[in-house]
mmCIF file of C-alpha atoms in Angstrom:
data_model
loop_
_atom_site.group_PDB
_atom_site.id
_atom_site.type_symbol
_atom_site.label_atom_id
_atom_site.label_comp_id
_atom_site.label_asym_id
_atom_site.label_seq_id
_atom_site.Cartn_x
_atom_site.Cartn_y
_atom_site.Cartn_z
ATOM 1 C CA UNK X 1352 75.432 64.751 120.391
ATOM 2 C CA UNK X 1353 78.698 66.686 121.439
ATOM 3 C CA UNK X 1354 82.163 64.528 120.800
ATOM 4 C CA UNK X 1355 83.647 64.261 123.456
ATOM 5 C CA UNK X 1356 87.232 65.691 124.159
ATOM 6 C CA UNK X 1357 90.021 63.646 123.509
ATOM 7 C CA UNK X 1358 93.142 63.326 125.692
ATOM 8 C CA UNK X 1359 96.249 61.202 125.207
ATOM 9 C CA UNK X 1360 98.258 60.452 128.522
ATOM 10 C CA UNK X 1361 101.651 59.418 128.130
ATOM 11 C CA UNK X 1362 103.884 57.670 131.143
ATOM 12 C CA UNK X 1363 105.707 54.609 131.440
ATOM 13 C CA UNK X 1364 104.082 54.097 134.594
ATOM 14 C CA UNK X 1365 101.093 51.496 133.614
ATOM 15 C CA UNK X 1366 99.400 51.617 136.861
ATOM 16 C CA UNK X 1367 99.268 55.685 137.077
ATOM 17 C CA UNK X 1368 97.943 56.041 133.704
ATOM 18 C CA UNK X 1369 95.159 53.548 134.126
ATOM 19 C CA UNK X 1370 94.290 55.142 137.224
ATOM 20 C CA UNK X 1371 93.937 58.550 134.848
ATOM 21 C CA UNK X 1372 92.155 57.197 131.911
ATOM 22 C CA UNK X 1373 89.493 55.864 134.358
ATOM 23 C CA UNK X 1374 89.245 59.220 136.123
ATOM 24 C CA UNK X 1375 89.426 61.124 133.350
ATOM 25 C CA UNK X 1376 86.873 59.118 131.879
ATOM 26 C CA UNK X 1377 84.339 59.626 134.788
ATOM 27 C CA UNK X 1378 84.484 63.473 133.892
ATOM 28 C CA UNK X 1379 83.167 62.928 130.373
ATOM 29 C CA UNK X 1380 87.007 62.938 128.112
ATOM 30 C CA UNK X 1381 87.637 60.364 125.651
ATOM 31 C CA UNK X 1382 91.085 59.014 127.169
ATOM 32 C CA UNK X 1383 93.933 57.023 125.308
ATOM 33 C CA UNK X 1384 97.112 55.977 127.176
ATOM 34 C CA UNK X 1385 100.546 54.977 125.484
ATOM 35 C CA UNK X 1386 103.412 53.710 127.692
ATOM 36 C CA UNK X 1387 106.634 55.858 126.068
ATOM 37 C CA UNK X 1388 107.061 58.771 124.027
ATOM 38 C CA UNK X 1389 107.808 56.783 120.931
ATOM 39 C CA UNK X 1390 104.185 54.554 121.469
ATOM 40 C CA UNK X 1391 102.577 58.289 121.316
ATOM 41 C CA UNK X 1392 105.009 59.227 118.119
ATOM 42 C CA UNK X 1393 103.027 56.217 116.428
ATOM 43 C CA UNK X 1394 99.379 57.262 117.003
ATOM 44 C CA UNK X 1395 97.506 59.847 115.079
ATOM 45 C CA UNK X 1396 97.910 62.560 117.335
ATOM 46 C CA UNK X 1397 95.530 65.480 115.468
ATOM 47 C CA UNK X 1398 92.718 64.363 116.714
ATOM 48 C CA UNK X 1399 93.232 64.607 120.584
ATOM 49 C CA UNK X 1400 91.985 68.248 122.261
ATOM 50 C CA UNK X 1401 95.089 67.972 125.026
ATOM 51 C CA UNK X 1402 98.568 65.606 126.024
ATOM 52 C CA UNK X 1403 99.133 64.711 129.316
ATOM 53 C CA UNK X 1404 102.944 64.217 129.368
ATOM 54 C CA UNK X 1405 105.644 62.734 131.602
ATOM 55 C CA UNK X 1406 108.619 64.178 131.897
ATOM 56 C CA UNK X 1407 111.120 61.075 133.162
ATOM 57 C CA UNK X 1408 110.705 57.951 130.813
ATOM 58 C CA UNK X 1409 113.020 55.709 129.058
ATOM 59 C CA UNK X 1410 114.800 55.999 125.676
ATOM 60 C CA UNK X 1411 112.872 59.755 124.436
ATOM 61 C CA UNK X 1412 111.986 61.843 127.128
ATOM 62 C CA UNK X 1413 109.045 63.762 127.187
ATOM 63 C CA UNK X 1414 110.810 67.043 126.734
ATOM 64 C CA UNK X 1415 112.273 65.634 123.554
ATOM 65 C CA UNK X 1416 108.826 64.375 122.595
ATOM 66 C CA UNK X 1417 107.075 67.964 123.111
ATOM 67 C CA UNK X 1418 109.620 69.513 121.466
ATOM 68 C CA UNK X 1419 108.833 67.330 118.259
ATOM 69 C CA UNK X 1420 105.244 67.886 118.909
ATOM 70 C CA UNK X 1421 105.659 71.936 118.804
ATOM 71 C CA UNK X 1422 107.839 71.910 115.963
ATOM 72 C CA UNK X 1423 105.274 69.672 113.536
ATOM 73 C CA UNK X 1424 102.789 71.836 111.774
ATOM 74 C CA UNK X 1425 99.994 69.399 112.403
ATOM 75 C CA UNK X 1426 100.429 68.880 116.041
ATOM 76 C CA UNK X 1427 102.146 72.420 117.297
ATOM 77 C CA UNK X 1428 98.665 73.808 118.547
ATOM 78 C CA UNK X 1429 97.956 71.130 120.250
ATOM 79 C CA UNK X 1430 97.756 71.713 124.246
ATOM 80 C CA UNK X 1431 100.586 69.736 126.494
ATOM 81 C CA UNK X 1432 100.253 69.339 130.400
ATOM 82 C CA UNK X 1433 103.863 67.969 131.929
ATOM 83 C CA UNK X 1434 103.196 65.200 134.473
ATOM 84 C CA UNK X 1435 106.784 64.897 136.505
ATOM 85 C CA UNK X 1436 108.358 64.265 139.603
ATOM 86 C CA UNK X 1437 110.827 66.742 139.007
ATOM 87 C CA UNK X 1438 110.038 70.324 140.723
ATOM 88 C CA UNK X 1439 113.032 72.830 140.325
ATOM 89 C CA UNK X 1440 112.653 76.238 138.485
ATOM 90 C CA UNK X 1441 114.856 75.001 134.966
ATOM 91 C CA UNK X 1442 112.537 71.899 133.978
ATOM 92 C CA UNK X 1443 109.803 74.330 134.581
ATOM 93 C CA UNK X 1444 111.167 77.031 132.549
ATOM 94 C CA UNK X 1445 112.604 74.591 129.926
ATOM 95 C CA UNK X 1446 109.382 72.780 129.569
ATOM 96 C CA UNK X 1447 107.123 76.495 129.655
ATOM 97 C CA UNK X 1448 109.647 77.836 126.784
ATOM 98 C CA UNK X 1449 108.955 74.817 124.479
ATOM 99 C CA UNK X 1450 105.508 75.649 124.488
ATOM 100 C CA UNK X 1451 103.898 73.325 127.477
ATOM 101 C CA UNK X 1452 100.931 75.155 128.713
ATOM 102 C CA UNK X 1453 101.306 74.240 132.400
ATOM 103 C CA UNK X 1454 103.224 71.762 134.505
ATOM 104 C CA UNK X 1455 102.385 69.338 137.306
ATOM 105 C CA UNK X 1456 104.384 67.808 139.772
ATOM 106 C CA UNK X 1457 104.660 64.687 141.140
ATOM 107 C CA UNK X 1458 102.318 63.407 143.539
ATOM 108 C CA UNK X 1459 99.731 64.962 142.812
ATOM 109 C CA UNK X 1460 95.912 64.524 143.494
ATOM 110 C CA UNK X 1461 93.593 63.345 140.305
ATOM 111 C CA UNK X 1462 91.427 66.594 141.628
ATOM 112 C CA UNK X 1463 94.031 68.904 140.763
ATOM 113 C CA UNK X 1464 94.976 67.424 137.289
ATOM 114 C CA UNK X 1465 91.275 67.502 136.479
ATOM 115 C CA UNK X 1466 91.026 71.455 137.297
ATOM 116 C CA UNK X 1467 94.314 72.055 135.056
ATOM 117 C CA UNK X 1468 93.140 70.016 132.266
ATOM 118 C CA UNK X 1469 89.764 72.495 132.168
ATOM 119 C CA UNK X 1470 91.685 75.298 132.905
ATOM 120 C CA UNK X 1471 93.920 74.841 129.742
ATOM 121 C CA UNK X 1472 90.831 73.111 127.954
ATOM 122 C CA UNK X 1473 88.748 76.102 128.249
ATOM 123 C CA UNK X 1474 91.879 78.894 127.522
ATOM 124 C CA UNK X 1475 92.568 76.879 124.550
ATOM 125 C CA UNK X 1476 88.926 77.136 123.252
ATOM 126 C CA UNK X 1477 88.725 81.120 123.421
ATOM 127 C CA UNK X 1478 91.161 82.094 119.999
ATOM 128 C CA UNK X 1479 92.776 84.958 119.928
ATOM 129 C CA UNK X 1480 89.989 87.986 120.419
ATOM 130 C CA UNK X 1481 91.445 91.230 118.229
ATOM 131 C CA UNK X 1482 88.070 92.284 116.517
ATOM 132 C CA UNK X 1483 89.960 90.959 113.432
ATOM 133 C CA UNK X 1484 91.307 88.209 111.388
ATOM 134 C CA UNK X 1485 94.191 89.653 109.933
ATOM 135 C CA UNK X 1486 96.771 91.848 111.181
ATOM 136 C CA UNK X 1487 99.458 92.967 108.809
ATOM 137 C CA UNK X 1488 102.121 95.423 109.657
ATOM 138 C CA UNK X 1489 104.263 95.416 106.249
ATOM 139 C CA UNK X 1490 106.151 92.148 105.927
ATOM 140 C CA UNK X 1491 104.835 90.676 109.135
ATOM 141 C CA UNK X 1492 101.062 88.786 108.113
ATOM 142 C CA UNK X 1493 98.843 87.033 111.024
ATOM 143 C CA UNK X 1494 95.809 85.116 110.153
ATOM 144 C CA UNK X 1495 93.741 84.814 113.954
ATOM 145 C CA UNK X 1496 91.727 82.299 112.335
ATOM 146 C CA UNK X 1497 93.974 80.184 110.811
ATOM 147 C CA UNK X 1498 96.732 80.749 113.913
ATOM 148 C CA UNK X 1499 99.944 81.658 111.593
ATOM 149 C CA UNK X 1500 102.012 84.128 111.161
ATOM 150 C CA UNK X 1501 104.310 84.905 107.933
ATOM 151 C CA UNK X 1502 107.138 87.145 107.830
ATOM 152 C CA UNK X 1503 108.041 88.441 104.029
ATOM 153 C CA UNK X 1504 105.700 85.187 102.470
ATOM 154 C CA UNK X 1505 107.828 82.710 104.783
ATOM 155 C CA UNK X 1506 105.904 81.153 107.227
ATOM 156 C CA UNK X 1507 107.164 81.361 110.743
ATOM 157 C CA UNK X 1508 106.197 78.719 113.274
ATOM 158 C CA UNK X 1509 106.069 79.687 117.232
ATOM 159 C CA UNK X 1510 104.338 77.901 119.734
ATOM 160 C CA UNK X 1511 101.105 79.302 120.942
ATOM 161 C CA UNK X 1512 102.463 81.415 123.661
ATOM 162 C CA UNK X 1513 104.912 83.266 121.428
ATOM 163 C CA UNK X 1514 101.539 83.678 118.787
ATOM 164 C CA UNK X 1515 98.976 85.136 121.536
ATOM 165 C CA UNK X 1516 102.155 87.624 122.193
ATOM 166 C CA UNK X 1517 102.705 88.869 118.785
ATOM 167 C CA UNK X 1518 98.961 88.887 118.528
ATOM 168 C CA UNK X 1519 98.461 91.193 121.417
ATOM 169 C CA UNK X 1520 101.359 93.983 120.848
ATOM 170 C CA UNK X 1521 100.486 94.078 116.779
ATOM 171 C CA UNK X 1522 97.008 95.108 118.023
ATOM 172 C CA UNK X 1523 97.991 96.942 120.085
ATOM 173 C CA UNK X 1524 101.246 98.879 118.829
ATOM 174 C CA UNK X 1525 102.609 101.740 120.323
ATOM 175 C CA UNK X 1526 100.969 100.412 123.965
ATOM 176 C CA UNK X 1527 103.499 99.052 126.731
ATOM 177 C CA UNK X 1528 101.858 95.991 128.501
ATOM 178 C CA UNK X 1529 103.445 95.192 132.119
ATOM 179 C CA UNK X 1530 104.827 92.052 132.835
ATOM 180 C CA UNK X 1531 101.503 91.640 135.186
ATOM 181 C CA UNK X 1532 99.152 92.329 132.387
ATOM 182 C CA UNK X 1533 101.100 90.010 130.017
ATOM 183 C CA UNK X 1534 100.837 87.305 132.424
ATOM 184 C CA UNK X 1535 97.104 87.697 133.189
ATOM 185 C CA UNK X 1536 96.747 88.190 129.666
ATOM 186 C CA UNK X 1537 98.785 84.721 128.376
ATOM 187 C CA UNK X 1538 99.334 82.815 130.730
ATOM 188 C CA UNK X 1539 96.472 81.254 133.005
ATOM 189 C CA UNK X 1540 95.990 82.103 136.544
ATOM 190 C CA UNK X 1541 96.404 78.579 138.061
ATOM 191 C CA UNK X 1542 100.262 78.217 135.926
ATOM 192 C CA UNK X 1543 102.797 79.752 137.649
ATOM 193 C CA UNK X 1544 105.029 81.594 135.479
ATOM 194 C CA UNK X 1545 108.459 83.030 136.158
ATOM 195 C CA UNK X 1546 109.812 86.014 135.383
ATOM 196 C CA UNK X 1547 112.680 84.583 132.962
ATOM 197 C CA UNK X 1548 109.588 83.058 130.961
ATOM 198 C CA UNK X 1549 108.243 85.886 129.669
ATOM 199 C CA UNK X 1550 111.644 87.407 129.008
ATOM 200 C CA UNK X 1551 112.768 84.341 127.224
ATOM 201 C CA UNK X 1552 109.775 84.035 124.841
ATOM 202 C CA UNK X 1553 110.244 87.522 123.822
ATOM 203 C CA UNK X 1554 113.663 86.903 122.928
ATOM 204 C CA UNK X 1555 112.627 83.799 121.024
ATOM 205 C CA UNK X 1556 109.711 86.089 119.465
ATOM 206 C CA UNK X 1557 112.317 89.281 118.376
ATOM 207 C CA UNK X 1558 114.681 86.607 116.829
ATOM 208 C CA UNK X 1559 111.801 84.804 114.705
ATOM 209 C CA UNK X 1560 110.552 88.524 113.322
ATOM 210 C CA UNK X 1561 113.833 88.868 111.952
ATOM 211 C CA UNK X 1562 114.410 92.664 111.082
ATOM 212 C CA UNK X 1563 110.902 93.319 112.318
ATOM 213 C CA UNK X 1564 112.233 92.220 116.342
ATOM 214 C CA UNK X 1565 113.829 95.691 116.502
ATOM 215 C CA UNK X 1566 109.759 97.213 116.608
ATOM 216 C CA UNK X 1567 109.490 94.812 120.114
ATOM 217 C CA UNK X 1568 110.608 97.383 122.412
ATOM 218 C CA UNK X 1569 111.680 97.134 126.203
ATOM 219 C CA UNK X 1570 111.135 99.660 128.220
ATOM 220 C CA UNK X 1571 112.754 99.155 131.773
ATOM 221 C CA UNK X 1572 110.577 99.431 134.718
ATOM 222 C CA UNK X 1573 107.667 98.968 132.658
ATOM 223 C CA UNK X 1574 107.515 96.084 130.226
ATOM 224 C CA UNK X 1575 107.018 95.607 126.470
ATOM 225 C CA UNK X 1576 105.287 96.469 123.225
ATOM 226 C CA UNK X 1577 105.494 96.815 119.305
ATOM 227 C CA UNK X 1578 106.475 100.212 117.679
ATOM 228 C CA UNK X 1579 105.608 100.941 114.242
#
C-alpha cells in the first residue's frame, strides 16, 4: 500500500487549520497541525513531504521559522507553501528568496491551496533530470542524487531553487538561458515570480561559488549562463 503524503500546517489560527487538515485529509494527505512556529520547531519534521506556513503569528514568525528550516541540513529540501494575509511584492520576494516554493494569500479558497500543494508536490517529485549524477567543473562537485553541491571539499548549502539553477547552467555551460526559459524551467507555472527573484538568487548563487561566481555570466538583453 502507498504511504500517504505527509503535510504539516502551521497557523495560530485553530479554526483555519482544522478546517485544512480535514480537507486535506479528504484528498488522501496525512495532515498534522501545530498552532506556532515554535510547536512545529518541536516535531520531527523529516518525515513530512510539504509545510504549509503562515506568515503573521506570535513570538517566531513564519519567515523566521522557514529560514531555520532552509538553513538545517535535514529539513532544507523540504517543500514550504506561505499561507498569509499579507499581499505586497517584498513579503513575496523575501519569502521566494528564502527558498518558499510558492505563496498564498489570504482568503483564499481550500480549492486553490489543494491545486498548489500538487503543483509543488508533483515538481518536487521530478529531481533534477541532467542524464547524470555528477557534474564536476574543477572545484565545484554536484551530486543530482544526493542534491549537494561542494565547492573545493566544503559543502555549500542553497535552497532548492539556487540548486536546480546551478544544476541547469553546469549542464549546460557556455548556453545563455532567458529569463523566460529560467522561469519555465524553475519555477512552476501557477507561482508567480518577479523579475528581482531570479536576479536575486543569482546573486546569492555567484556569492556561494566563491571564485567560481565569476563563470555565471550576464549578458544584458538576454539572460544568464556558466562559462568554463
Amino acid at each position: 500500500m502507498e504511504q500517504k503524503q505527509r503535510i504539516l500546517v502551521v497557523d495560530d489560527e485553530e479554526t483555519l487549520c482544522e478546517a485544512l487538515r480535514f480537507n486535506l485529509e479528504e484528498e488522501g494527505y496525512s495532515v498534522d497541525v501545530a498552532f506556532s512556529a515554535e510547536e512545529a520547531l518541536a516535531l520531527n519534521l523529516t518525515d513530512y513531504s510539504l509545510i504549509l506556513l503562515d506568515i503573521m503569528m506570535e513570538e517566531m514568525s513564519g519567515t523566521t521559522l522557514a529560514s531555520i528550516l532552509k538553513r538545517r541540513q535535514d529539513t532544507s529540501r523540504i517543500p514550504i507553501i506561505f499561507c498569509t494575509a499579507k499581499d505586497n511584492e517584498d513579503d513575496m520576494v523575501n519569502g521566494l528568496n528564502i527558498g518558499v516554493d510558492d505563496y498564498i494569500t489570504k482568503p483564499y479558497s481550500i480549492r486553490n491551496v489543494i491545486a498548489r500543494i500538487r503543483a509543488v508536490l508533483r515538481r518536487c517529485s521530478r529531481s533534477v533530470s541532467t542524464g547524470q549524477s555528477d557534474i564536476i567543473y574543477k572545484g565545484i562537485h554536484i551530486s543530482t542524487i544526493e542534491k549537494n553541491c561542494s565547492i573545493d571539499g566544503k559543502d555549500i548549502r542553497m535552497p532548492r531553487k539556487e540548486f536546480e539553477l546551478l544544476v541547469l547552467m553546469l549542464s549546460n555551460p557556455g548556453r545563455v538561458f532567458s529569463r523566460e526559459e529560467l522561469l519555465k524551467k524553475i519555477w512552476p507555472e501557477e507561482v508567480v515570480v518577479l523579475d528581482r527573484v531570479i536576479d536575486v538568487n543569482i546573486t546569492r548563487l555567484r556569492s556561494k561559488l566563491g571564485v567560481y561566481g565569476k563563470n555565471i555570466v550576464t549578458r544584458s538583453g538576454y539572460g544568464y549562463g556558466f562559462f568554463k
